Coordinates of C-alpha atoms in Angstrom, one line a residue:
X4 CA -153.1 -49.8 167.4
X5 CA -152.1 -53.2 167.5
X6 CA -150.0 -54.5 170.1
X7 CA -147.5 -57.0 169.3
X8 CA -147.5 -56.6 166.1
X9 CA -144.3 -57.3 164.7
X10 CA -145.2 -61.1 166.3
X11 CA -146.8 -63.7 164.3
X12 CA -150.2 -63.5 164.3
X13 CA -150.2 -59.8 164.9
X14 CA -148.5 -59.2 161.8
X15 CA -150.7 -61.4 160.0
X16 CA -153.5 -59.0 160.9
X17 CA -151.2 -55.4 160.5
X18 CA -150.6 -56.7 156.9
X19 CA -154.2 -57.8 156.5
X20 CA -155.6 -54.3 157.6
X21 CA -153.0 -52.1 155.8
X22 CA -153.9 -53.2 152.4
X23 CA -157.8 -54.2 152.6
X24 CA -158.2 -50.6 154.6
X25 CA -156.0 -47.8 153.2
X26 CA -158.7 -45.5 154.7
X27 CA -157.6 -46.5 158.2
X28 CA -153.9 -45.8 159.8
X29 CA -152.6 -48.9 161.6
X30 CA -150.2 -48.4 164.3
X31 CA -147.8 -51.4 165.1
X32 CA -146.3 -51.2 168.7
X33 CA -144.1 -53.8 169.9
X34 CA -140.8 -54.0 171.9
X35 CA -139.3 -56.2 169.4
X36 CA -138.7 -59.0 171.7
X37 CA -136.7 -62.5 170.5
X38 CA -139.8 -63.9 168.9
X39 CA -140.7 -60.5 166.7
X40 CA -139.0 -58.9 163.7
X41 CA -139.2 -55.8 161.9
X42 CA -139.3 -58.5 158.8
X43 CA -142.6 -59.2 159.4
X44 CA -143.7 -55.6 158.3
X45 CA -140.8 -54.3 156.5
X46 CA -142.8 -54.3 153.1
X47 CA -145.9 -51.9 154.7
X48 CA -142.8 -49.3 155.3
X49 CA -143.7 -47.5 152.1
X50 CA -147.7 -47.7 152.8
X51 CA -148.8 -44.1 153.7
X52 CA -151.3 -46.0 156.2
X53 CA -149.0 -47.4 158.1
X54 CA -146.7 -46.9 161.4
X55 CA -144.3 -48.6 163.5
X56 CA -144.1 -47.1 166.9
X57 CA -141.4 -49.0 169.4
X58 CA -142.8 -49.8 173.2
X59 CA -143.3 -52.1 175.9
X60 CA -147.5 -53.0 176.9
X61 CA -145.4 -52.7 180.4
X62 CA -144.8 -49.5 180.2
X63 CA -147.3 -46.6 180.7
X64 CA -145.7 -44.0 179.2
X65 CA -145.1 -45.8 175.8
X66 CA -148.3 -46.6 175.7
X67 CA -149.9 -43.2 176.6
X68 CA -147.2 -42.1 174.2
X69 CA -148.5 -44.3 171.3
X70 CA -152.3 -43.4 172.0
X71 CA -151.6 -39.6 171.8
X72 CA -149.4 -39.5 168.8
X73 CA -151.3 -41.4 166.6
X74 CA -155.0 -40.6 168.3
X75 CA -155.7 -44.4 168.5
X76 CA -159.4 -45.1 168.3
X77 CA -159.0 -48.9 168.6
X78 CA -156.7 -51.5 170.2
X79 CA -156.2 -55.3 169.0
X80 CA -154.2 -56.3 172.3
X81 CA -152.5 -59.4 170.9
X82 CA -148.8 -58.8 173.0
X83 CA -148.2 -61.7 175.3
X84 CA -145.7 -64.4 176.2
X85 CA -147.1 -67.5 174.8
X86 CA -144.9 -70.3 174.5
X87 CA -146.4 -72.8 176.9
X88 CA -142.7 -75.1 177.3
X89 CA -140.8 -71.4 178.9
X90 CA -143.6 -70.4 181.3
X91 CA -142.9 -73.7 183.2
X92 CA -139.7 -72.1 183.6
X93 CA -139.9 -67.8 183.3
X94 CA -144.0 -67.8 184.9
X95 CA -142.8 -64.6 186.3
X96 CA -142.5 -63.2 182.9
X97 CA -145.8 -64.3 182.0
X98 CA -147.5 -62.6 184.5
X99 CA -145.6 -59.2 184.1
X100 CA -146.3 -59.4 180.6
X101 CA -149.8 -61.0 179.9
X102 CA -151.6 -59.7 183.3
X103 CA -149.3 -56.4 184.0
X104 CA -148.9 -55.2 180.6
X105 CA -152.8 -55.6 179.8
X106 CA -154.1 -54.1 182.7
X107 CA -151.6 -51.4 181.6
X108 CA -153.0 -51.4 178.4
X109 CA -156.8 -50.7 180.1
X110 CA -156.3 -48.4 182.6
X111 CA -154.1 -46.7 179.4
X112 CA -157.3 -47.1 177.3
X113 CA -159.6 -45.8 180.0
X114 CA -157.8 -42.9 180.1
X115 CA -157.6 -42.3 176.0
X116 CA -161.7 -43.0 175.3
X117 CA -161.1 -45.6 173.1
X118 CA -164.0 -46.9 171.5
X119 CA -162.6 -50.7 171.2
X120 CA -160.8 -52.8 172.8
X121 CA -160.5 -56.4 171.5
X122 CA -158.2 -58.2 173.6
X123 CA -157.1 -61.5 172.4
X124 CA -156.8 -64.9 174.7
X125 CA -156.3 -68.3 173.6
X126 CA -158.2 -71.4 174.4
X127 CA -156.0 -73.2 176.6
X128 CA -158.0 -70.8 179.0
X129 CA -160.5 -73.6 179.1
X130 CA -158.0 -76.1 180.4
X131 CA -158.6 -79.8 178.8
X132 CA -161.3 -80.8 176.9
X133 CA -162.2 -84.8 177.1
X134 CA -162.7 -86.6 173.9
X135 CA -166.3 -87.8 174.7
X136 CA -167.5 -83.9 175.4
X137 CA -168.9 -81.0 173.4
X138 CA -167.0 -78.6 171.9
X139 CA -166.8 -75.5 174.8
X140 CA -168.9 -72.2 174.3
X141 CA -167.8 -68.8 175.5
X142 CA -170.4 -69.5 178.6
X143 CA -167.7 -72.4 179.7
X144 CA -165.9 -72.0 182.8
X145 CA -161.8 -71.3 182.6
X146 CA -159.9 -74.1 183.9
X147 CA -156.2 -73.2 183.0
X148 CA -153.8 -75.9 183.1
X149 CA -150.5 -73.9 183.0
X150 CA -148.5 -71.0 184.1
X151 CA -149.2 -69.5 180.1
X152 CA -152.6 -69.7 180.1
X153 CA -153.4 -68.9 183.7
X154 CA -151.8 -66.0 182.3
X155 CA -154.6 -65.3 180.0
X156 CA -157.0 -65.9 181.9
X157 CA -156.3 -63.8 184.7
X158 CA -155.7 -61.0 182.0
X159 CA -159.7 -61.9 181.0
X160 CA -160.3 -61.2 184.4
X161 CA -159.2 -57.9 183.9
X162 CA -160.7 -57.3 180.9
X163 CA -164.6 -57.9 182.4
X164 CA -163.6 -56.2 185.1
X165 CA -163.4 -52.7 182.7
X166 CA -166.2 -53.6 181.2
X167 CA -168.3 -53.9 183.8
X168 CA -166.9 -51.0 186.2
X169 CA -165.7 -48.6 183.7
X170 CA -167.7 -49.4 180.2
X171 CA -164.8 -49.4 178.3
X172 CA -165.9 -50.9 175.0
X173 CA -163.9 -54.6 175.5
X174 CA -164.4 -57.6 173.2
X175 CA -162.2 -60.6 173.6
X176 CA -161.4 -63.2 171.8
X177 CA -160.3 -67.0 172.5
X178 CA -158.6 -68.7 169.5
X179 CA -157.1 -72.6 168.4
X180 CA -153.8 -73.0 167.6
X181 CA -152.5 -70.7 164.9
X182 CA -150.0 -71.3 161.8
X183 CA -148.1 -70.2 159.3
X184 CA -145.1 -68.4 157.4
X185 CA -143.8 -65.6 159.8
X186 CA -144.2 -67.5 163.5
X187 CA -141.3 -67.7 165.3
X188 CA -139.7 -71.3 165.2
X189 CA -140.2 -72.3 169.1
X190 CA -143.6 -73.6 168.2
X191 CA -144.2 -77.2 166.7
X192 CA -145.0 -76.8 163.2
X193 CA -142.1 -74.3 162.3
X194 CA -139.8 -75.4 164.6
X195 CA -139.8 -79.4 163.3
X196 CA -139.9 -78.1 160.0
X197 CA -136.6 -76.2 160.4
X198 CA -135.3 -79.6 161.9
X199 CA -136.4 -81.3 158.8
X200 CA -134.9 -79.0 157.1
X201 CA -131.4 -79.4 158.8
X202 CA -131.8 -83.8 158.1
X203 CA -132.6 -83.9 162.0
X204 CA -134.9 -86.0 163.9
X205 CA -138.2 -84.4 165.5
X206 CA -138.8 -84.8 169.3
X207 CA -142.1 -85.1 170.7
X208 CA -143.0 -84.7 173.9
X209 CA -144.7 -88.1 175.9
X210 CA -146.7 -90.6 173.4
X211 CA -147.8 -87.3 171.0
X212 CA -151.2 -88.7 171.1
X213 CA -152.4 -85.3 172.5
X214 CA -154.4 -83.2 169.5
X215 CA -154.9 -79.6 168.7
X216 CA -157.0 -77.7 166.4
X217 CA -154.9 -75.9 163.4
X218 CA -156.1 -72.7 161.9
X219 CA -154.1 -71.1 159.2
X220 CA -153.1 -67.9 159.5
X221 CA -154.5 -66.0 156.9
X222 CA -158.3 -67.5 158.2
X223 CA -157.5 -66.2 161.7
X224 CA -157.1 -62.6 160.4
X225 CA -160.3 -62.5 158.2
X226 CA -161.4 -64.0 161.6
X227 CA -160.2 -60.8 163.3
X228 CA -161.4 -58.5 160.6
X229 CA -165.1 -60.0 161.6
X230 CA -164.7 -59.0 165.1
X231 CA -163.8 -56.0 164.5
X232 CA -166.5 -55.0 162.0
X233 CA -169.0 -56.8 163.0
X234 CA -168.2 -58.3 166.9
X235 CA -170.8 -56.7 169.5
X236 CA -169.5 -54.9 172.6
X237 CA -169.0 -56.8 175.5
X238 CA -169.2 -60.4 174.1
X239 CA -166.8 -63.1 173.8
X240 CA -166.2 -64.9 170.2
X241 CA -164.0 -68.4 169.9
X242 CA -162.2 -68.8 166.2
X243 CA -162.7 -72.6 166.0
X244 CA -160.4 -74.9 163.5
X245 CA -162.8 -78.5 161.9
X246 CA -158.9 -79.4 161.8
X247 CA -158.0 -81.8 165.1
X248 CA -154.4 -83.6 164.3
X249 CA -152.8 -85.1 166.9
X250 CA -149.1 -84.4 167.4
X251 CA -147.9 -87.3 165.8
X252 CA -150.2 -87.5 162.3
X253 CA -148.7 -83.7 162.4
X254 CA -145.3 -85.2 162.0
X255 CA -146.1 -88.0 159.4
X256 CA -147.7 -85.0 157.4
X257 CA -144.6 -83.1 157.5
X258 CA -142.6 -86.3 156.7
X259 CA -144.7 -86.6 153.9
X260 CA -144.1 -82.9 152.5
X261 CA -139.7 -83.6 152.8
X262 CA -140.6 -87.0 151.0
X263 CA -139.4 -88.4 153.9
X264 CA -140.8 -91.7 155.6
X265 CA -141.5 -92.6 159.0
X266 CA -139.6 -96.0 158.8
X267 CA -136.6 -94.1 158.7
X268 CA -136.9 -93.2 162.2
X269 CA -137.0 -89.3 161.9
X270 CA -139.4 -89.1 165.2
X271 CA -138.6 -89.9 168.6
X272 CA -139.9 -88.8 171.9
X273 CA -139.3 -87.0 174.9
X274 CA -140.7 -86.5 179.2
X275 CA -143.7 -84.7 178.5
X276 CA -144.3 -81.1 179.9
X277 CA -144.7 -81.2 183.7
X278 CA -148.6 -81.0 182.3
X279 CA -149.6 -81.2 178.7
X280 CA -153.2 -81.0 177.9
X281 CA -154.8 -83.7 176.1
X282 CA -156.9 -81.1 173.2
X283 CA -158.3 -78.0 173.2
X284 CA -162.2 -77.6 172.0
X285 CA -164.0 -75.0 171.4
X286 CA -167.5 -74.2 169.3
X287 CA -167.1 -71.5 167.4
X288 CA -170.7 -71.4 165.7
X289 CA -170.9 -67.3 167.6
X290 CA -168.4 -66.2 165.2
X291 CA -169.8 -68.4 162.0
X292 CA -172.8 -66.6 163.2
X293 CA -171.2 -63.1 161.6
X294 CA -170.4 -64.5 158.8
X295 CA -166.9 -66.1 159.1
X296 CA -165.6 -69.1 157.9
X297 CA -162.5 -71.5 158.1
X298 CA -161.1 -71.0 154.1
X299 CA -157.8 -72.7 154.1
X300 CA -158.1 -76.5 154.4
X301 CA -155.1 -78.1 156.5
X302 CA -153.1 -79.8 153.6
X303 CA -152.9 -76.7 151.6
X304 CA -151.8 -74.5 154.6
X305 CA -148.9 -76.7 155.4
X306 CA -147.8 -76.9 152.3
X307 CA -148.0 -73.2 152.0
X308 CA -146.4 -72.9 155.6
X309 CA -143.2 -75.7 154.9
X310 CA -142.3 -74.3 151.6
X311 CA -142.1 -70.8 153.3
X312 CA -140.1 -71.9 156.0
X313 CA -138.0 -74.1 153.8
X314 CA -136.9 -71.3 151.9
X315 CA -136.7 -68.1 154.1
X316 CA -136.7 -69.9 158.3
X317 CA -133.3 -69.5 158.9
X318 CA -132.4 -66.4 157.2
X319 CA -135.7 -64.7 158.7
X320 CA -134.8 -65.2 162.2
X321 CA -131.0 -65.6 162.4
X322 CA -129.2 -67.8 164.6
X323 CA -132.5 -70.5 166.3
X324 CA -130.1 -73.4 167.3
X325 CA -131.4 -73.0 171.4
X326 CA -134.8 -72.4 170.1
X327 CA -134.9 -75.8 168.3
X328 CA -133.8 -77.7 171.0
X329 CA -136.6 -80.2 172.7
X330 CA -136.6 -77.4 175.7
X331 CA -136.5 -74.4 174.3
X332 CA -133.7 -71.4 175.5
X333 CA -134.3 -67.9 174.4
X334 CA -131.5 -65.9 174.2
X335 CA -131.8 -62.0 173.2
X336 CA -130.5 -61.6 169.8
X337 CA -128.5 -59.0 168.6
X338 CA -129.7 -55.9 167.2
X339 CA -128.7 -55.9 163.3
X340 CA -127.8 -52.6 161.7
X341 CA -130.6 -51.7 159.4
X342 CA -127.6 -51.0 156.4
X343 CA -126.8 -54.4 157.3
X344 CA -129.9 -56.1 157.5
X345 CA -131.8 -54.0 154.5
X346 CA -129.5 -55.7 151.7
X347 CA -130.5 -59.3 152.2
X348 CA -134.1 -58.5 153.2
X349 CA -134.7 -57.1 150.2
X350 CA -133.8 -60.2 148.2
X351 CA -135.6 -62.4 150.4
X352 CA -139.1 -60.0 150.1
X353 CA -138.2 -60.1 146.2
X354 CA -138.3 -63.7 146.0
X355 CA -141.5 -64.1 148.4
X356 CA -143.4 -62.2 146.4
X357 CA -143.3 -64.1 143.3
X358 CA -143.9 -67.3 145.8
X359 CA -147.1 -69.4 145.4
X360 CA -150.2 -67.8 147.0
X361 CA -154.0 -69.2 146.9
X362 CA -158.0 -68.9 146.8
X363 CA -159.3 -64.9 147.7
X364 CA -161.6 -65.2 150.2
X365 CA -164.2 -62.1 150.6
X366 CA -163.1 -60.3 153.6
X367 CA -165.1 -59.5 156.3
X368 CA -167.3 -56.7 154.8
X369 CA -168.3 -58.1 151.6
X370 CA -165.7 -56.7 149.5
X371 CA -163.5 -59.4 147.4
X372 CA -159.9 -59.1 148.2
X373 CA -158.2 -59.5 144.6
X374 CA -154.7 -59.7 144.2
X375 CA -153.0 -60.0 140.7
X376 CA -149.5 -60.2 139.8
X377 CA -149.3 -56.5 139.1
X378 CA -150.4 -56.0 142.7
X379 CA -147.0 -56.9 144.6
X380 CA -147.9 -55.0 147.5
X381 CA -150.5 -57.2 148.3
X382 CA -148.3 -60.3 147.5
X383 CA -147.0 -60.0 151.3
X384 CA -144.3 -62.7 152.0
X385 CA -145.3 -65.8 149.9
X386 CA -148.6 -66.1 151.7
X387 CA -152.0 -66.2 150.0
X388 CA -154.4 -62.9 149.6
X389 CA -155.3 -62.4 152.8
X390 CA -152.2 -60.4 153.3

């Protein structure tokens, strides 16, 4: 069962197990809130292995619901509110949904036996990280900064908490920034591409000196297939990025892939957050330790990422003129009739499966993930063989 997983990352790692595993049966549950999309998954509908199953981490009864139908042995608890910018302004969402809905999601798990439980954090749990210090180890102590990841860390909290009064078999896991195709566009990288895209300017907020550590997408769910294969019960594992960019080499590198140049004035700046950490560090040597490693180098993702977005943004999400704004505003959207929706999808999953993908990693357990261009099923969405 993996929570959230018509999101972005989630979805990364529902594709990624649905194809590499057909001996396992994966079990999306989301609500389907603004920043998820049945798009994300619509091409594992046919796979035998795989199941969408509609609830709320809120909600006890959908998730007692989920666990019973499907006999759920293991839980990736990915669901959360994590755009930093809205829980300035919505913190009470973020706690009923990042500390509520997980310790729904234990006591729920308690109840069911399950043998894992790999709850996923971030590392803005840590707080900010000065430039002259090491990189953090899971030992560090949580300093959160902002509403979002005082969020997280309280769900942590929770987290040891069933571990150490309960046993329940918890592993959690503190990632760097993730991206790629398929995140919604309220976060930097897709959201200044779509204003690229649209011969706008990019905002940043304060002097955009403040860094973060990119990991593509498809390396954070081999990173996830590690965990879960080989990650040891009760232990904490960071997924750490070599690639720090500060906000505004970010935006000269996505100038440079719309041949655009900075002399044109494309960038201008913003009030910062009401706090806006400096960088994130974290050591992820613990994880290298099983055997993972960072595959896609930064250049090549973003390439990967911009011509996705370039192509499919818009008509994947609808209607994102709030979102792009400097301060995002979220509004619902509408639900689509599937007779509706189904026409156009399936000429935009026709087109992205012909798109560009790259190198083929081994995943996790050894076994070489192959993809050919018989094997359309495994060319998910334009992205590269990690599916």
């Amino acid at each position: 069962m993996i929570t959230g997983g018509a999101g972005f990352i989630a979805s990364w790692v529902v594709r990624h197990l649905v194809l590499t595993y057909p001996e396992y049966h994966i079990v999306c549950f989301d609500k389907l809130d603004y920043c998820a999309t049945l798009n994300n998954h619509r091409i594992l509908d046919s796979q035998p292995n795989f199941s969408f199953f509609q609830g709320d981490v809120a909600s006890p009864a959908d998730v007692t619901a989920c666990l019973k139908q499907y006999k759920v042995d293991t839980i990736f608890h990915f669901a959360a509110q994590s755009h930093v910018d809205l829980s300035f302004g919505n913190s009470y969402g973020f706690t009923a949904t990042n500390v509520y809905g997980t310790h729904v999601m234990l006591e729920c798990a308690k109840a069911a036996q399950i043998r894992r439980f790999i709850h996923i954090s971030t590392d803005e749990v840590y707080g900010e990280v000065d430039e002259d210090s090491e990189d953090l180890m899971e030992s560090s102590i949580l300093a959160p900064t902002n509403p979002y990841a005082a969020s997280k860390a309280a769900a942590e909290m929770l987290v040891n908490a069933y571990w150490k009064s309960f046993k329940l078999p918890v592993m959690i896991v503190r990632s760097n920034n993730v991206y790629g195709p398929h995140q919604y566009p309220e976060k930097v990288i897709p959201k200044f591409t779509c204003l690229l895209e649209r011969g706008q300017k990019v905002v940043l907020h304060g002097d955009g000196k403040h860094t973060r550590r990119y990991l593509y997408a498809g390396d954070a769910a081999d990173a996830f297939d590690t965990i879960l294969h080989k990650g040891l019960i009760g232990q904490i594992y960071n997924v750490g990025s070599a690639d720090e960019i500060s906000n505004l080499t970010l935006c000269s590198k996505l100038l440079k892939e719309f041949g655009l140049s900075e002399s044109d004035d494309w960038i201008s700046h913003s009030q910062d957050r009401p706090f806006n950490d400096r960088r994130y560090a974290v050591n992820g040597q613990k994880l290298r330790d099983l055997g993972w490693q960072q595959n896609t180098p930064f250049e090549k993702g973003l390439k990967t990422t911009v011509d996705w977005y370039r192509k499919y943004g818009e008509r994947w999400w609808g209607n994102i003129d709030d979102t792009l704004g400097t301060f995002p505003v979220i509004k619902s959207p509408p639900l689509v009739p599937e007779h509706k929706l189904r026409g156009n999808l399936d000429s935009v999953l026709g087109e992205e499966r012909k798109a560009m993908h790259g190198p083929q990693p081994t995943s996790a357990n050894g076994v070489h993930k192959a993809t050919d261009e018989s094997t359309t099923d495994a060319q998910v969405d334009g992205e590269n063989s990690h599916a």
